């Protein structure tokens, strides 16, 4: 029988000897949680990269203190990056949710094999404590999915790209320009 992982010992207690199936399920649970964190990290990395590219495009296009029709392809690129960001975030958030659903099912299966783990009770109690200690506004923000906020950010950047296109058609100049 393989050695018991520290996570298994923590949740299953010293007195109980988990069977091999519970140990295998715990390993799968750990792997599933790793992949959920991986998808979540990918969303934030890509969002940061896209924001950096968008900021660079805006800096280059406004360097001459004019918004002209020649800047429109750059602003269209910002809109395309925003659409990509929305689609990428949506796709990976679905993968994240799938992994979390798998993790929840694995927790239930581990608890069925070894009732002494009381995993659902431990997590439910921790959630109750957390909610009772949270401020109301913080609680509302916590319930809002971070993935949804990333989606809103990409949509907002896309709207900025649209606004810049309109301003480029008007031919906006920077305030205080002598010409």
mmCIF file of C-alpha atoms in Angstrom:
data_model
loop_
_atom_site.group_PDB
_atom_site.id
_atom_site.type_symbol
_atom_site.label_atom_id
_atom_site.label_comp_id
_atom_site.label_asym_id
_atom_site.label_seq_id
_atom_site.Cartn_x
_atom_site.Cartn_y
_atom_site.Cartn_z
ATOM 1 C CA UNK A 1 0.000 0.000 0.000
ATOM 2 C CA UNK A 2 1.375 3.460 -0.885
ATOM 3 C CA UNK A 3 2.326 5.835 1.889
ATOM 4 C CA UNK A 4 -0.377 8.167 3.137
ATOM 5 C CA UNK A 5 -0.004 11.734 1.942
ATOM 6 C CA UNK A 6 0.054 14.557 4.527
ATOM 7 C CA UNK A 7 -3.255 15.837 3.136
ATOM 8 C CA UNK A 8 -4.843 12.434 3.640
ATOM 9 C CA UNK A 9 -3.505 12.221 7.203
ATOM 10 C CA UNK A 10 -4.831 15.695 7.974
ATOM 11 C CA UNK A 11 -8.357 14.974 6.745
ATOM 12 C CA UNK A 12 -8.636 11.323 7.704
ATOM 13 C CA UNK A 13 -7.066 11.522 11.130
ATOM 14 C CA UNK A 14 -4.337 9.431 12.705
ATOM 15 C CA UNK A 15 -6.663 6.730 14.040
ATOM 16 C CA UNK A 16 -8.300 5.726 10.777
ATOM 17 C CA UNK A 17 -6.474 3.712 8.121
ATOM 18 C CA UNK A 18 -7.774 4.807 4.726
ATOM 19 C CA UNK A 19 -8.164 2.063 2.223
ATOM 20 C CA UNK A 20 -6.323 2.082 -1.060
ATOM 21 C CA UNK A 21 -9.307 3.364 -3.049
ATOM 22 C CA UNK A 22 -9.640 6.429 -0.807
ATOM 23 C CA UNK A 23 -5.921 7.121 -1.231
ATOM 24 C CA UNK A 24 -6.237 6.888 -5.016
ATOM 25 C CA UNK A 25 -9.267 9.185 -4.981
ATOM 26 C CA UNK A 26 -7.365 11.663 -2.811
ATOM 27 C CA UNK A 27 -4.520 11.683 -5.343
ATOM 28 C CA UNK A 28 -6.992 12.301 -8.153
ATOM 29 C CA UNK A 29 -8.643 15.031 -6.064
ATOM 30 C CA UNK A 30 -5.265 16.745 -5.611
ATOM 31 C CA UNK A 31 -4.610 16.560 -9.353
ATOM 32 C CA UNK A 32 -8.056 17.929 -10.215
ATOM 33 C CA UNK A 33 -7.571 20.856 -7.824
ATOM 34 C CA UNK A 34 -4.163 21.535 -9.392
ATOM 35 C CA UNK A 35 -5.753 21.768 -12.840
ATOM 36 C CA UNK A 36 -8.500 24.068 -11.558
ATOM 37 C CA UNK A 37 -5.841 26.416 -10.153
ATOM 38 C CA UNK A 38 -3.925 26.129 -13.440
ATOM 39 C CA UNK A 39 -6.944 27.245 -15.493
ATOM 40 C CA UNK A 40 -7.575 30.119 -13.096
ATOM 41 C CA UNK A 41 -3.945 31.243 -13.327
ATOM 42 C CA UNK A 42 -4.028 31.076 -17.128
ATOM 43 C CA UNK A 43 -7.001 33.438 -17.187
ATOM 44 C CA UNK A 44 -5.181 36.048 -15.105
ATOM 45 C CA UNK A 45 -1.918 35.719 -17.054
ATOM 46 C CA UNK A 46 -3.622 36.146 -20.427
ATOM 47 C CA UNK A 47 -5.703 39.067 -19.124
ATOM 48 C CA UNK A 48 -2.554 40.785 -17.850
ATOM 49 C CA UNK A 49 -0.805 40.216 -21.161
ATOM 50 C CA UNK A 50 -3.745 41.573 -23.156
ATOM 51 C CA UNK A 51 -3.996 44.637 -20.916
ATOM 52 C CA UNK A 52 -0.286 45.308 -21.397
ATOM 53 C CA UNK A 53 -0.627 45.026 -25.173
ATOM 54 C CA UNK A 54 -3.682 47.310 -25.131
ATOM 55 C CA UNK A 55 -1.827 49.891 -23.027
ATOM 56 C CA UNK A 56 1.145 49.795 -25.418
ATOM 57 C CA UNK A 57 -1.136 50.263 -28.434
ATOM 58 C CA UNK A 58 -2.845 53.248 -26.833
ATOM 59 C CA UNK A 59 0.537 54.738 -25.875
ATOM 60 C CA UNK A 60 1.863 54.359 -29.434
ATOM 61 C CA UNK A 61 -1.290 55.735 -31.056
ATOM 62 C CA UNK A 62 -1.475 58.793 -28.777
ATOM 63 C CA UNK A 63 2.265 59.540 -28.752
ATOM 64 C CA UNK A 64 1.850 62.234 -31.431
ATOM 65 C CA UNK A 65 -1.001 63.821 -29.408
ATOM 66 C CA UNK A 66 -3.455 63.220 -32.261
ATOM 67 C CA UNK A 67 -6.054 60.581 -32.915
ATOM 68 C CA UNK A 68 -6.348 60.178 -36.671
ATOM 69 C CA UNK A 69 -7.841 57.709 -39.107
ATOM 70 C CA UNK A 70 -4.432 56.063 -39.443
ATOM 71 C CA UNK A 71 -4.783 54.925 -35.807
ATOM 72 C CA UNK A 72 -8.021 53.048 -36.515
ATOM 73 C CA UNK A 73 -6.328 49.688 -37.370
ATOM 74 C CA UNK A 74 -4.610 49.779 -33.970
ATOM 75 C CA UNK A 75 -7.930 50.413 -32.251
ATOM 76 C CA UNK A 76 -9.544 47.596 -34.228
ATOM 77 C CA UNK A 77 -6.745 45.376 -32.948
ATOM 78 C CA UNK A 78 -7.665 46.406 -29.386
ATOM 79 C CA UNK A 79 -11.251 45.344 -30.072
ATOM 80 C CA UNK A 80 -10.060 42.011 -31.516
ATOM 81 C CA UNK A 81 -7.880 41.430 -28.446
ATOM 82 C CA UNK A 82 -10.902 42.152 -26.251
ATOM 83 C CA UNK A 83 -13.045 39.655 -28.133
ATOM 84 C CA UNK A 84 -10.265 37.079 -27.800
ATOM 85 C CA UNK A 85 -10.038 37.857 -24.068
ATOM 86 C CA UNK A 86 -13.771 37.326 -23.590
ATOM 87 C CA UNK A 87 -13.757 34.025 -25.483
ATOM 88 C CA UNK A 88 -10.585 32.791 -23.764
ATOM 89 C CA UNK A 89 -11.893 33.695 -20.309
ATOM 90 C CA UNK A 90 -15.259 32.062 -20.985
ATOM 91 C CA UNK A 91 -13.655 28.848 -22.276
ATOM 92 C CA UNK A 92 -11.214 28.509 -19.375
ATOM 93 C CA UNK A 93 -13.801 29.460 -16.763
ATOM 94 C CA UNK A 94 -15.937 26.578 -18.038
ATOM 95 C CA UNK A 95 -12.927 24.257 -17.677
ATOM 96 C CA UNK A 96 -12.321 25.640 -14.162
ATOM 97 C CA UNK A 97 -15.938 25.009 -13.157
ATOM 98 C CA UNK A 98 -15.762 21.475 -14.567
ATOM 99 C CA UNK A 99 -12.680 20.737 -12.437
ATOM 100 C CA UNK A 100 -14.330 22.167 -9.320
ATOM 101 C CA UNK A 101 -17.401 20.000 -9.959
ATOM 102 C CA UNK A 102 -15.124 16.957 -10.268
ATOM 103 C CA UNK A 103 -13.353 17.911 -7.047
ATOM 104 C CA UNK A 104 -16.678 18.182 -5.209
ATOM 105 C CA UNK A 105 -17.719 14.723 -6.436
ATOM 106 C CA UNK A 106 -14.351 13.278 -5.400
ATOM 107 C CA UNK A 107 -14.753 14.770 -1.900
ATOM 108 C CA UNK A 108 -18.110 13.040 -1.592
ATOM 109 C CA UNK A 109 -16.650 9.735 -2.819
ATOM 110 C CA UNK A 110 -13.755 9.960 -0.341
ATOM 111 C CA UNK A 111 -16.193 10.653 2.474
ATOM 112 C CA UNK A 112 -18.317 7.657 1.473
ATOM 113 C CA UNK A 113 -15.272 5.385 1.622
ATOM 114 C CA UNK A 114 -14.115 6.779 4.936
ATOM 115 C CA UNK A 115 -16.916 8.453 6.925
ATOM 116 C CA UNK A 116 -14.434 9.582 9.571
ATOM 117 C CA UNK A 117 -13.125 12.226 7.177
ATOM 118 C CA UNK A 118 -16.255 14.383 7.531
ATOM 119 C CA UNK A 119 -15.010 16.488 4.574
ATOM 120 C CA UNK A 120 -18.371 18.024 3.753
ATOM 121 C CA UNK A 121 -18.901 18.951 7.408
ATOM 122 C CA UNK A 122 -15.426 20.519 7.644
ATOM 123 C CA UNK A 123 -15.876 22.585 4.481
ATOM 124 C CA UNK A 124 -19.447 23.615 5.333
ATOM 125 C CA UNK A 125 -18.348 24.735 8.807
ATOM 126 C CA UNK A 126 -15.412 26.701 7.364
ATOM 127 C CA UNK A 127 -17.749 28.401 4.889
ATOM 128 C CA UNK A 128 -20.160 29.355 7.678
ATOM 129 C CA UNK A 129 -17.339 30.831 9.766
ATOM 130 C CA UNK A 130 -15.990 32.764 6.784
ATOM 131 C CA UNK A 131 -19.389 34.205 5.895
ATOM 132 C CA UNK A 132 -20.096 35.254 9.471
ATOM 133 C CA UNK A 133 -16.761 37.107 9.690
ATOM 134 C CA UNK A 134 -17.079 38.832 6.306
ATOM 135 C CA UNK A 135 -18.441 42.308 5.771
ATOM 136 C CA UNK A 136 -21.610 42.540 3.692
ATOM 137 C CA UNK A 137 -19.926 44.230 0.723
ATOM 138 C CA UNK A 138 -17.010 41.772 0.816
ATOM 139 C CA UNK A 139 -19.482 38.911 0.952
ATOM 140 C CA UNK A 140 -21.241 40.162 -2.194
ATOM 141 C CA UNK A 141 -17.912 40.532 -4.001
ATOM 142 C CA UNK A 142 -16.832 37.030 -2.927
ATOM 143 C CA UNK A 143 -20.011 35.546 -4.367
ATOM 144 C CA UNK A 144 -19.352 37.248 -7.714
ATOM 145 C CA UNK A 145 -17.204 34.970 -9.806
ATOM 146 C CA UNK A 146 -13.766 36.390 -10.544
ATOM 147 C CA UNK A 147 -14.117 35.034 -14.068
ATOM 148 C CA UNK A 148 -17.129 37.290 -14.611
ATOM 149 C CA UNK A 149 -15.077 40.290 -13.535
ATOM 150 C CA UNK A 150 -12.384 39.338 -16.079
ATOM 151 C CA UNK A 151 -15.107 39.181 -18.739
ATOM 152 C CA UNK A 152 -16.355 42.654 -17.799
ATOM 153 C CA UNK A 153 -12.798 43.981 -17.971
ATOM 154 C CA UNK A 154 -12.327 42.670 -21.515
ATOM 155 C CA UNK A 155 -15.683 44.115 -22.582
ATOM 156 C CA UNK A 156 -14.732 47.468 -21.041
ATOM 157 C CA UNK A 157 -11.417 47.518 -22.939
ATOM 158 C CA UNK A 158 -13.320 46.691 -26.143
ATOM 159 C CA UNK A 159 -15.636 49.638 -25.501
ATOM 160 C CA UNK A 160 -12.609 51.879 -25.008
ATOM 161 C CA UNK A 161 -11.365 50.669 -28.405
ATOM 162 C CA UNK A 162 -14.727 51.615 -29.949
ATOM 163 C CA UNK A 163 -14.608 55.058 -28.307
ATOM 164 C CA UNK A 164 -11.086 55.598 -29.636
ATOM 165 C CA UNK A 165 -12.280 54.745 -33.155
ATOM 166 C CA UNK A 166 -15.032 57.350 -32.876
ATOM 167 C CA UNK A 167 -12.549 59.920 -31.581
ATOM 168 C CA UNK A 168 -10.129 59.060 -34.409
ATOM 169 C CA UNK A 169 -12.889 59.721 -36.960
ATOM 170 C CA UNK A 170 -13.468 63.097 -35.353
ATOM 171 C CA UNK A 171 -9.703 63.749 -35.420
ATOM 172 C CA UNK A 172 -9.243 64.618 -31.751
ATOM 173 C CA UNK A 173 -6.173 66.681 -30.780
ATOM 174 C CA UNK A 174 -4.575 66.877 -27.384
ATOM 175 C CA UNK A 175 -5.594 69.916 -25.333
ATOM 176 C CA UNK A 176 -3.085 72.751 -25.374
ATOM 177 C CA UNK A 177 -1.684 71.893 -28.812
ATOM 178 C CA UNK A 178 -0.394 75.064 -30.518
ATOM 179 C CA UNK A 179 -1.177 73.989 -34.123
#
